Coordinates of C-alpha atoms in Angstrom, one line a residue:
M1 CA 96.0 42.1 -26.2
T2 CA 97.2 42.9 -22.7
R3 CA 95.0 42.2 -19.7
S4 CA 95.6 43.2 -16.0
Y5 CA 93.4 43.9 -13.0
R6 CA 94.3 47.5 -13.3
A7 CA 93.3 47.8 -16.9
I8 CA 89.7 46.8 -16.6
P9 CA 88.1 47.8 -13.3
Y10 CA 84.9 49.5 -14.6
L11 CA 84.4 48.4 -18.2
S12 CA 80.9 47.2 -19.2
A13 CA 80.4 43.6 -20.2
A14 CA 79.3 44.8 -23.7
I15 CA 83.0 45.6 -24.4
F16 CA 83.8 42.0 -23.9
G17 CA 81.6 40.7 -26.7
V18 CA 84.2 38.2 -27.8
A19 CA 86.4 35.8 -25.9
C20 CA 89.8 37.4 -25.2
S21 CA 93.1 35.7 -24.7
S22 CA 94.4 36.5 -21.3
Q23 CA 97.9 38.1 -21.1
V24 CA 99.5 40.3 -18.4
T25 CA 102.5 42.5 -18.2
G26 CA 104.8 43.4 -15.3
S27 CA 107.5 41.8 -13.2
H28 CA 107.3 38.3 -11.8
T29 CA 105.9 38.2 -8.3
P30 CA 108.6 37.3 -5.8
G31 CA 108.2 33.9 -4.2
K32 CA 106.1 32.5 -7.0
A33 CA 107.2 29.3 -8.7
T34 CA 108.3 29.7 -12.3
P35 CA 106.8 26.9 -14.4
P36 CA 109.0 25.1 -17.0
S37 CA 108.3 25.9 -20.6
P38 CA 106.0 23.4 -22.3
T39 CA 108.6 23.2 -25.1
Q40 CA 111.4 22.2 -22.7
V41 CA 112.8 18.7 -23.3
G42 CA 112.5 16.5 -20.3
T43 CA 113.4 13.0 -19.3
T44 CA 110.1 11.7 -18.0
P45 CA 108.2 9.3 -20.2
V46 CA 104.5 10.3 -20.1
P47 CA 101.7 8.1 -21.5
T48 CA 99.3 10.0 -23.8
T49 CA 96.4 8.9 -26.0
M50 CA 98.9 9.0 -28.8
G51 CA 101.5 6.8 -27.1
T52 CA 104.3 7.4 -24.7
V53 CA 106.3 10.6 -25.1
T54 CA 108.8 12.6 -23.2
L55 CA 107.6 15.8 -21.5
P56 CA 108.7 18.0 -18.7
P57 CA 107.2 17.1 -15.3
A58 CA 105.2 20.3 -15.2
G59 CA 103.8 22.8 -17.7
A60 CA 101.2 25.4 -18.4
L61 CA 97.8 25.2 -20.1
G62 CA 97.3 27.4 -23.1
P63 CA 96.2 29.1 -25.0
L64 CA 93.1 30.0 -23.0
A65 CA 90.6 32.8 -23.1
L66 CA 88.7 34.8 -20.5
R67 CA 85.5 32.8 -19.9
R68 CA 82.2 34.5 -19.2
L69 CA 80.0 33.0 -16.5
N70 CA 77.4 31.0 -18.3
T71 CA 73.8 31.5 -17.3
V72 CA 73.8 28.8 -14.7
E73 CA 77.0 30.1 -13.1
Y74 CA 75.6 33.6 -13.2
E75 CA 72.4 32.5 -11.5
N76 CA 74.4 30.5 -8.8
T77 CA 76.7 33.4 -8.2
V78 CA 74.1 36.1 -7.6
Q79 CA 72.2 33.7 -5.3
D80 CA 75.4 33.2 -3.2
V81 CA 76.6 36.8 -3.3
L82 CA 73.3 38.7 -3.0
K83 CA 71.3 36.1 -1.1
V84 CA 68.4 36.3 -3.6
A85 CA 66.0 33.6 -4.6
A86 CA 66.3 31.5 -7.8
G87 CA 65.0 33.0 -11.0
T88 CA 67.3 36.0 -11.7
T89 CA 68.2 34.6 -15.1
S90 CA 64.7 33.4 -16.0
T91 CA 64.4 35.8 -19.0
F92 CA 68.0 35.2 -20.2
R93 CA 68.5 33.5 -23.5
D94 CA 70.0 30.0 -23.1
D95 CA 73.8 29.9 -23.8
D96 CA 74.9 28.5 -27.1
P97 CA 76.8 25.3 -26.9
G98 CA 80.4 24.8 -28.2
L99 CA 81.5 21.2 -28.7
G100 CA 78.2 20.2 -27.1
Y101 CA 78.9 22.2 -23.9
K102 CA 77.4 25.4 -22.6
N103 CA 80.6 26.7 -21.0
M104 CA 83.0 26.9 -23.9
A105 CA 84.9 30.3 -24.0
V106 CA 84.5 30.6 -27.8
A107 CA 80.7 30.4 -27.5
L108 CA 80.3 32.6 -24.4
T109 CA 80.2 35.9 -26.2
V110 CA 78.2 38.9 -25.0
T111 CA 75.5 39.9 -27.5
P112 CA 73.9 43.4 -27.4
L113 CA 70.8 41.8 -25.9
L114 CA 72.8 40.0 -23.2
A115 CA 74.6 43.2 -22.4
E116 CA 71.3 45.0 -22.0
Q117 CA 70.0 42.1 -19.8
Y118 CA 73.2 42.3 -17.6
A119 CA 72.7 46.1 -17.2
A120 CA 69.0 45.7 -16.3
T121 CA 69.6 42.9 -14.0
A122 CA 72.4 44.7 -12.2
N123 CA 70.1 47.7 -11.7
K124 CA 67.3 45.5 -10.4
L125 CA 69.6 43.6 -8.0
A126 CA 71.2 46.8 -6.7
T127 CA 67.8 48.5 -6.2
A128 CA 66.6 45.5 -4.2
L129 CA 69.9 45.3 -2.1
D130 CA 69.2 45.1 1.6
L131 CA 71.4 47.9 2.9
N132 CA 70.8 46.9 6.5
Q133 CA 72.5 43.6 5.7
F134 CA 75.1 44.7 3.2
A135 CA 75.9 48.3 4.0
P136 CA 74.7 49.3 7.4
C137 CA 75.6 52.8 8.5
A138 CA 74.2 54.2 11.8
N139 CA 76.2 57.4 11.8
A140 CA 75.5 59.8 8.9
A141 CA 78.9 61.5 9.6
A142 CA 80.7 58.3 8.8
E143 CA 79.0 57.5 5.5
A144 CA 82.2 57.7 3.5
T145 CA 83.8 55.1 5.9
C146 CA 80.7 52.9 5.7
A147 CA 80.9 53.1 1.9
E148 CA 84.5 52.0 1.9
T149 CA 83.7 49.1 4.2
F150 CA 80.9 48.1 1.7
I151 CA 83.2 48.4 -1.3
S152 CA 85.8 46.2 0.4
K153 CA 83.4 43.5 1.6
F154 CA 80.9 43.5 -1.3
G155 CA 83.7 43.8 -3.8
R156 CA 85.5 40.8 -2.3
D157 CA 82.4 38.7 -2.8
V158 CA 81.6 40.0 -6.3
F159 CA 85.1 39.8 -7.7
R160 CA 86.0 36.6 -5.8
R161 CA 89.2 38.3 -4.7
P162 CA 90.2 41.3 -2.6
V163 CA 89.5 44.8 -4.1
T164 CA 92.7 46.5 -5.3
T165 CA 93.8 49.9 -4.0
E166 CA 93.0 51.5 -7.4
E167 CA 89.5 49.9 -7.5
M168 CA 88.9 51.1 -4.0
T169 CA 89.7 54.7 -5.1
G170 CA 87.6 54.4 -8.2
Y171 CA 84.5 52.9 -6.6
S172 CA 84.8 55.4 -3.7
A173 CA 84.7 58.2 -6.3
I174 CA 81.6 56.7 -7.8
F175 CA 79.9 56.6 -4.4
A176 CA 80.9 60.2 -3.6
D177 CA 79.7 61.6 -6.9
K178 CA 76.3 59.9 -6.6
R179 CA 76.1 60.8 -2.9
T180 CA 76.3 64.5 -3.8
R181 CA 73.3 64.1 -6.1
S182 CA 71.3 61.6 -4.1
D183 CA 71.9 60.0 -0.7
Y184 CA 73.9 57.3 1.0
A185 CA 71.7 54.5 -0.3
G186 CA 71.8 55.9 -3.8
G187 CA 75.6 55.9 -3.7
V188 CA 75.9 52.4 -2.4
R189 CA 73.4 51.1 -4.9
L190 CA 75.2 52.7 -7.9
V191 CA 78.5 51.1 -6.7
A192 CA 76.8 47.7 -6.5
E193 CA 75.2 48.2 -9.9
T194 CA 78.6 49.1 -11.4
M195 CA 80.4 46.1 -9.8
L196 CA 77.7 43.7 -11.1
Q197 CA 78.6 44.8 -14.7
S198 CA 82.3 44.6 -14.2
P199 CA 84.2 42.0 -16.2
H200 CA 85.8 40.9 -12.9
F201 CA 82.3 39.7 -11.9
L202 CA 81.1 38.4 -15.3
Y203 CA 84.3 36.6 -16.2
K204 CA 86.4 33.9 -14.6
T205 CA 89.9 35.4 -15.0
E206 CA 92.9 33.2 -15.6
I207 CA 95.4 36.0 -15.8
G208 CA 97.9 34.9 -13.1
D209 CA 100.9 36.6 -11.5
G210 CA 104.0 37.8 -13.2
S211 CA 105.0 38.2 -16.8
G212 CA 106.2 36.1 -19.6
V213 CA 104.6 33.3 -21.6
D214 CA 103.8 31.1 -18.6
R215 CA 102.2 32.4 -15.4
E216 CA 101.0 31.0 -12.1
L217 CA 97.4 31.6 -11.3
T218 CA 96.7 33.7 -8.2
Q219 CA 95.3 32.0 -5.2
Y220 CA 91.9 33.6 -5.8
E221 CA 91.9 32.5 -9.4
L222 CA 92.7 28.9 -8.3
A223 CA 89.8 29.1 -5.7
S224 CA 87.4 30.2 -8.5
Q225 CA 88.7 27.5 -10.8
I226 CA 88.1 24.8 -8.2
S227 CA 84.7 26.0 -7.1
Y228 CA 83.2 26.6 -10.5
L229 CA 84.6 23.2 -11.6
A230 CA 82.9 21.4 -8.7
T231 CA 79.7 23.4 -8.3
G232 CA 79.3 26.0 -11.0
A233 CA 79.3 28.6 -8.2
P234 CA 81.8 30.9 -6.4
P235 CA 84.1 29.8 -3.6
D236 CA 82.5 29.1 -0.3
P237 CA 84.0 30.6 2.9
E238 CA 86.2 27.6 3.6
L239 CA 87.7 27.7 0.1
A240 CA 88.1 31.5 0.2
T241 CA 89.9 31.2 3.5
A242 CA 92.3 28.7 2.0
A243 CA 93.0 31.2 -0.8
D244 CA 93.6 34.0 1.7
G245 CA 96.1 31.7 3.4
G246 CA 98.0 30.9 0.2
K247 CA 97.2 27.2 0.7
L248 CA 96.1 26.4 -2.9
R249 CA 99.5 26.1 -4.3
S250 CA 99.6 22.7 -2.6
T251 CA 98.2 19.9 -4.9
T252 CA 97.1 18.1 -1.7
E253 CA 95.0 21.1 -0.6
R254 CA 93.5 21.6 -4.0
E255 CA 92.4 17.9 -4.1
A256 CA 91.0 18.1 -0.5
Q257 CA 89.0 21.2 -1.3
L258 CA 87.6 19.8 -4.5
R259 CA 86.8 16.5 -2.9
R260 CA 84.9 18.3 -0.1
L261 CA 82.9 20.4 -2.7
L262 CA 82.1 17.3 -4.8
G263 CA 80.1 16.0 -1.9
S264 CA 77.6 18.8 -2.0
D265 CA 74.1 18.8 -3.6
R266 CA 75.0 21.6 -5.9
S267 CA 78.0 19.6 -7.2
K268 CA 75.6 16.7 -7.9
S269 CA 73.5 18.9 -10.1
W270 CA 76.5 20.6 -11.8
L271 CA 78.3 17.3 -12.7
T272 CA 75.0 15.8 -13.8
S273 CA 74.9 18.7 -16.3
F274 CA 78.4 17.7 -17.6
V275 CA 77.4 14.1 -18.1
T276 CA 74.1 14.9 -19.8
Q277 CA 75.8 17.5 -22.1
W278 CA 78.5 15.0 -22.9
L279 CA 75.9 12.4 -23.9
G280 CA 73.8 15.0 -25.8
I281 CA 70.7 14.5 -23.6
A282 CA 70.6 17.7 -21.6
D283 CA 67.8 19.1 -23.7
A284 CA 65.9 15.8 -24.2
G285 CA 62.7 17.4 -22.9
Y286 CA 62.6 19.8 -25.8
F287 CA 62.4 17.2 -28.6
A288 CA 58.9 17.1 -30.0
K289 CA 57.5 14.0 -31.7
D290 CA 54.9 13.6 -34.5
K291 CA 51.6 13.4 -32.7
A292 CA 50.0 11.5 -35.5
V293 CA 52.6 8.8 -35.2
F294 CA 53.1 8.9 -31.4
P295 CA 49.9 10.2 -29.8
S296 CA 50.9 8.8 -26.4
Y297 CA 54.1 10.9 -26.3
T298 CA 52.5 13.7 -24.3
P299 CA 54.2 16.9 -23.0
T300 CA 54.2 15.5 -19.5
L301 CA 55.9 12.3 -20.7
S302 CA 58.5 14.4 -22.5
V303 CA 59.2 16.2 -19.2
A304 CA 59.4 12.8 -17.4
V305 CA 61.9 11.5 -20.0
A306 CA 64.2 14.4 -19.3
E307 CA 63.8 14.1 -15.5
E308 CA 64.6 10.4 -15.6
S309 CA 68.0 11.0 -17.0
Q310 CA 68.7 13.8 -14.5
R311 CA 67.7 11.7 -11.6
F312 CA 69.5 8.6 -12.9
V313 CA 72.8 10.3 -13.5
G314 CA 72.6 12.2 -10.2
S315 CA 72.0 8.9 -8.4
I316 CA 75.1 7.4 -10.1
L317 CA 77.2 10.4 -9.1
T318 CA 76.2 10.2 -5.5
Q319 CA 77.0 6.5 -5.0
S320 CA 80.2 5.6 -3.1
N321 CA 81.7 4.7 -6.5
A322 CA 80.3 7.1 -9.1
S323 CA 81.0 4.4 -11.7
L324 CA 81.3 5.3 -15.4
E325 CA 80.7 1.6 -16.1
A326 CA 77.5 1.6 -14.0
L327 CA 76.2 4.5 -16.1
F328 CA 76.0 2.2 -19.1
T329 CA 75.2 -1.2 -17.4
A330 CA 72.8 -0.4 -14.6
N331 CA 69.8 -2.7 -14.6
W332 CA 67.7 -0.1 -12.9
T333 CA 66.4 3.4 -13.4
I334 CA 64.3 6.0 -11.5
S335 CA 60.8 6.2 -12.9
N336 CA 57.4 7.7 -12.2
G337 CA 54.0 6.3 -13.2
E338 CA 53.8 7.8 -16.7
L339 CA 57.3 6.8 -17.6
G340 CA 56.8 3.3 -16.2
A341 CA 53.8 2.8 -18.4
H342 CA 55.9 4.0 -21.4
Y343 CA 58.5 1.4 -20.5
A344 CA 55.8 -1.2 -20.0
L345 CA 56.9 -1.9 -16.5
Q346 CA 54.8 -4.5 -14.8
Q347 CA 54.7 -2.5 -11.5
A348 CA 55.1 1.2 -12.4
P349 CA 55.6 3.4 -9.3
A350 CA 53.1 6.1 -8.6
D351 CA 55.9 8.6 -8.1
W352 CA 59.6 8.8 -8.6
Q353 CA 61.5 5.8 -7.2
Q354 CA 64.2 3.3 -8.3
V355 CA 62.8 0.3 -10.3
T356 CA 64.4 -2.7 -11.9
L357 CA 64.3 -2.8 -15.6
P358 CA 63.3 -5.8 -17.8
A359 CA 66.6 -7.6 -18.3
E360 CA 66.0 -8.3 -21.9
Q361 CA 64.9 -4.8 -22.9
R362 CA 67.0 -2.1 -21.2
L363 CA 70.4 -1.6 -19.7
G364 CA 72.0 1.7 -18.7
I365 CA 71.5 5.2 -20.0
L366 CA 71.8 4.4 -23.7
T367 CA 68.5 2.5 -23.6
Q368 CA 66.7 5.3 -21.7
S369 CA 64.3 7.4 -23.6
A370 CA 66.3 10.6 -23.2
F371 CA 69.1 9.3 -25.4
L372 CA 66.8 7.7 -27.8
V373 CA 64.5 10.7 -28.2
A374 CA 67.4 13.2 -28.5
N375 CA 68.9 11.1 -31.3
S376 CA 65.9 10.5 -33.5
K377 CA 63.6 12.4 -35.7
A378 CA 60.0 13.3 -35.1
A379 CA 58.6 10.2 -36.6
D380 CA 61.7 8.1 -37.3
S381 CA 64.3 6.3 -35.1
F382 CA 66.9 7.6 -37.5
P383 CA 69.8 5.2 -36.9
I384 CA 72.3 7.5 -38.6
R385 CA 72.1 10.1 -35.8
R386 CA 72.1 7.5 -33.0
G387 CA 75.2 5.8 -34.6
K388 CA 77.0 9.1 -35.1
T389 CA 76.5 10.1 -31.5
I390 CA 77.9 6.9 -30.2
R391 CA 80.9 7.1 -32.5
T392 CA 81.8 10.7 -32.0
R393 CA 80.6 11.5 -28.4
L394 CA 81.2 8.2 -26.6
L395 CA 84.0 6.7 -28.5
C396 CA 85.7 9.8 -29.8
G397 CA 85.8 8.4 -33.3
D398 CA 85.9 10.5 -36.4
V399 CA 83.4 10.6 -39.3
P400 CA 84.8 12.1 -42.5
P401 CA 82.8 15.0 -44.0
P402 CA 80.5 14.2 -46.8
P403 CA 81.8 14.7 -50.4
P404 CA 81.6 18.2 -51.8
N405 CA 78.4 19.0 -53.8
L406 CA 76.7 15.9 -52.3
E407 CA 73.0 15.9 -52.9
V408 CA 71.3 14.6 -49.7
V409 CA 68.2 12.6 -50.4
P410 CA 66.1 11.9 -47.3
V411 CA 65.3 8.3 -46.6
A412 CA 61.6 8.0 -47.4
L413 CA 59.1 6.3 -45.1
D414 CA 57.8 3.0 -46.4
P415 CA 55.1 1.1 -44.5
T416 CA 56.3 -2.2 -46.0
L417 CA 59.9 -2.0 -44.7
T418 CA 61.6 -1.8 -41.4
T419 CA 63.8 1.3 -40.6
R420 CA 66.9 -0.9 -41.0
E421 CA 65.7 -2.1 -44.4
R422 CA 65.0 1.4 -45.6
F423 CA 68.4 2.7 -44.6
L424 CA 70.3 -0.2 -46.0
A425 CA 68.6 0.2 -49.3
H426 CA 69.3 3.9 -49.3
E427 CA 73.0 3.3 -48.5
K428 CA 73.3 0.8 -51.3
S429 CA 71.7 3.2 -53.8
G430 CA 74.5 5.7 -53.3
S431 CA 77.8 4.0 -53.1
V432 CA 79.7 7.3 -52.5
C433 CA 78.0 7.5 -49.1
A434 CA 78.7 3.9 -48.1
G435 CA 82.2 4.5 -46.6
C436 CA 81.0 7.0 -44.0
H437 CA 77.8 5.3 -43.3
S438 CA 79.6 2.0 -42.5
L439 CA 81.1 3.9 -39.6
M440 CA 77.8 5.1 -38.2
D441 CA 74.8 3.0 -39.3
P442 CA 75.9 -0.3 -37.8
L443 CA 76.2 1.4 -34.4
G444 CA 72.8 3.1 -34.9
F445 CA 71.1 -0.2 -35.8
A446 CA 71.8 -1.4 -32.2
F447 CA 68.8 0.8 -31.1
E448 CA 66.2 -0.4 -33.6
N449 CA 64.4 -2.1 -30.7
Y450 CA 63.4 1.4 -29.7
D451 CA 61.2 3.8 -31.7
A452 CA 61.6 7.6 -31.8
T453 CA 60.1 8.0 -28.4
G454 CA 62.2 5.2 -26.8
A455 CA 59.4 2.7 -26.6
Y456 CA 60.5 -0.9 -26.9
R457 CA 59.5 -2.8 -29.9
T458 CA 60.3 -6.2 -31.5
I459 CA 58.0 -5.8 -34.5
E460 CA 58.0 -2.9 -37.0
N461 CA 55.6 -2.7 -39.9
K462 CA 54.7 -6.4 -39.3
K463 CA 58.3 -7.5 -39.6
P464 CA 60.8 -8.6 -36.9
V465 CA 63.2 -5.9 -35.8
D466 CA 66.9 -6.7 -36.4
A467 CA 69.0 -4.8 -33.8
S468 CA 72.4 -6.4 -34.6
G469 CA 75.3 -4.2 -35.6
A470 CA 79.0 -3.7 -35.4
I471 CA 81.7 -1.3 -34.2
N472 CA 84.0 -0.6 -37.1
A473 CA 87.4 1.0 -37.2
I474 CA 87.6 2.3 -33.6
S475 CA 90.0 0.0 -31.7
P476 CA 90.8 -3.7 -31.7
E477 CA 89.6 -3.6 -28.0
I478 CA 86.0 -3.1 -29.0
D479 CA 85.6 -3.6 -32.8
G480 CA 83.4 -6.3 -33.9
P481 CA 79.7 -7.4 -34.2
F482 CA 77.1 -7.3 -31.4
A483 CA 73.6 -8.5 -31.1
N484 CA 71.8 -5.4 -29.8
A485 CA 72.1 -2.3 -27.7
L486 CA 72.5 -4.2 -24.5
E487 CA 75.5 -6.1 -25.8
L488 CA 76.9 -2.8 -27.2
S489 CA 76.6 -1.2 -23.8
R490 CA 78.4 -4.1 -22.1
R491 CA 81.1 -3.9 -24.7
I492 CA 82.0 -0.3 -24.4
A493 CA 81.3 0.2 -20.7
P494 CA 84.6 -1.2 -19.3
S495 CA 86.7 -0.2 -22.3
K496 CA 89.8 2.0 -22.4
V497 CA 88.3 3.6 -25.4
L498 CA 85.4 4.9 -23.3
K499 CA 87.8 6.0 -20.5
D500 CA 90.0 7.9 -23.0
C501 CA 87.0 9.6 -24.5
V502 CA 85.3 10.8 -21.3
A503 CA 88.8 11.9 -20.1
R504 CA 89.0 14.1 -23.2
E505 CA 85.5 15.4 -22.8
S506 CA 85.9 16.1 -19.1
M507 CA 89.1 18.1 -19.9
R508 CA 87.3 20.1 -22.5
W509 CA 84.4 20.9 -20.1
A510 CA 86.8 21.8 -17.3
I511 CA 89.0 24.2 -19.2
G512 CA 86.4 25.5 -21.6
R513 CA 88.2 25.0 -24.9
E514 CA 88.9 22.3 -27.5
T515 CA 91.7 19.9 -26.7
M516 CA 94.5 19.9 -29.2
A517 CA 95.2 16.8 -31.3
E518 CA 97.1 18.2 -34.4
P519 CA 99.9 18.4 -35.3
A520 CA 100.8 15.3 -33.3
T521 CA 104.4 16.4 -32.5
D522 CA 103.5 19.9 -31.3
P523 CA 104.5 20.3 -27.6
K524 CA 101.1 21.9 -26.8
V525 CA 99.3 18.9 -28.4
L526 CA 101.4 16.5 -26.5
R527 CA 100.7 18.4 -23.3
D528 CA 96.9 18.1 -23.8
Q529 CA 97.2 14.5 -24.7
A530 CA 99.4 13.7 -21.7
I531 CA 96.7 15.3 -19.4
I532 CA 94.0 13.2 -21.1
G533 CA 96.1 10.1 -20.7
A534 CA 96.6 10.8 -17.0
L535 CA 92.9 11.4 -16.5
S536 CA 92.0 8.1 -18.2
A537 CA 94.6 6.3 -16.2
R538 CA 93.1 7.7 -13.0
L539 CA 89.7 6.1 -14.0
A540 CA 91.4 2.8 -14.5
T541 CA 92.7 2.8 -11.0
T542 CA 89.6 4.1 -9.2
N543 CA 86.9 1.8 -10.4
S544 CA 86.0 4.3 -13.1
D545 CA 84.7 6.9 -10.6
I546 CA 83.7 9.9 -12.8
R547 CA 84.6 12.4 -10.0
E548 CA 88.2 11.2 -10.1
L549 CA 88.6 12.8 -13.5
F550 CA 88.4 16.3 -11.9
L551 CA 90.4 15.3 -8.8
A552 CA 93.2 14.1 -11.0
L553 CA 93.1 17.4 -13.0
V554 CA 93.4 19.7 -10.0
Q555 CA 96.4 17.7 -8.7
R556 CA 98.4 18.4 -11.9
D557 CA 100.7 21.4 -12.1
E558 CA 99.1 22.5 -15.3
F559 CA 95.9 23.3 -13.4
A560 CA 97.8 26.1 -11.7
F561 CA 99.6 27.6 -14.7
R562 CA 98.5 29.4 -17.8
S563 CA 100.3 30.1 -21.0
D564 CA 99.8 32.5 -23.9
Q565 CA 100.9 29.9 -26.4

């Protein structure tokens, strides 16, 4: 499918109901650098997560798809462009996740309902548009000129790039037609309504300049990539000016702009959403528990559990060193009174503030209720889920699929046994399951000191809790037994395994697609793995500062180039 700015100026979002590969035709733009082919043989050894391979010094990311703004990005964008209060998307259905993230191109389709919501929202926003602010026109004889000024300025903000000559002609015709049937205000509002349904507003394009397999992103596409990566919002005036001046081809300028944006409050919130989605706790406040078993787990406590993780991660990210290691080994959290009582703190604060945790009970985010609640059942700590999350999300390990035609028999509750005893007995009763469960259950048993609400316990059903476990078949660096969740957290926190995994996950989140791992000798796979290796290496040399993952990415040539392959 061919894509160009000319081809899609006025199409409704409903047409773009699926993610589209971005291609473009036409001659290569003079003065633009031509990237080397990802299949070109180079002479530079490059470390990857699969070992050291030889790759060209630069390449292009691909294949990628046009990515729709997700709900948060849409909300942030209309707030910035139209200067409206928060709440525009309050009735929108939440985005479906892909690979655990709500910004994956493959999942960001436009359903008929969403298309209707986009149309209704565009009409509502255009109707409320303050013409004195956005489209003033004191002279009725100059309305056509005023409209052109509005189209140019408003279009620049909405499309995050200058309006093309063809678009100017088209939107001027829309204004003129409506003006003959209404008035100046009606014409301006229809133009605004139409622009707010354009794919150039609703999608973050990565089409680039020129023709061929590999293309360089335009300055405005780069500005959008940087801004949405850092803040989930459109470029601010300083970044837009840099794009106007053609400065973003410089890796130094890209890094400087991203570093500046990473210091903003909006970036703190946006990167917190990455970390919480990576850990699978972004929706921790929506997990209900059995009231008969846990009567003290109230709706307000559930909200506090979710807010704790948001505040804690946000605090880590705003420290001078936003340390990945501290995320898992901090001996403190941010708590209010109800959560403090849930954690049995001796001096629970009345309102949200930093508190020191009991040294023998909690350490880092894996022992916070958000992780424990999100990875348990309504009445059961469910070590299988907890173990699988640790293995697949934090350590990037695999779990083989269950055998075909497997009959899954739930582990029955038994008031005479601990959870560990029940699950070990269940595993032994079905030897066909033992192989896979040996990869998950020993990790999940680490959290048996915490019930399904995250409350600490040493006794279950009148028996002592055994929270010992083991990491099996991940890496010699971290494999082996451990005593409890605290020892597990200390084991993985400084490891290269964790750095490699968060590097992979940050790349997925940043580019909105799966990273390629098979076949191992494919140049595109090697390119992805080389980038992941570079991001992991950056963590190792910057005290594991999570923000450095994204700074390292924007400095790479691949960030500025896209490929159809």
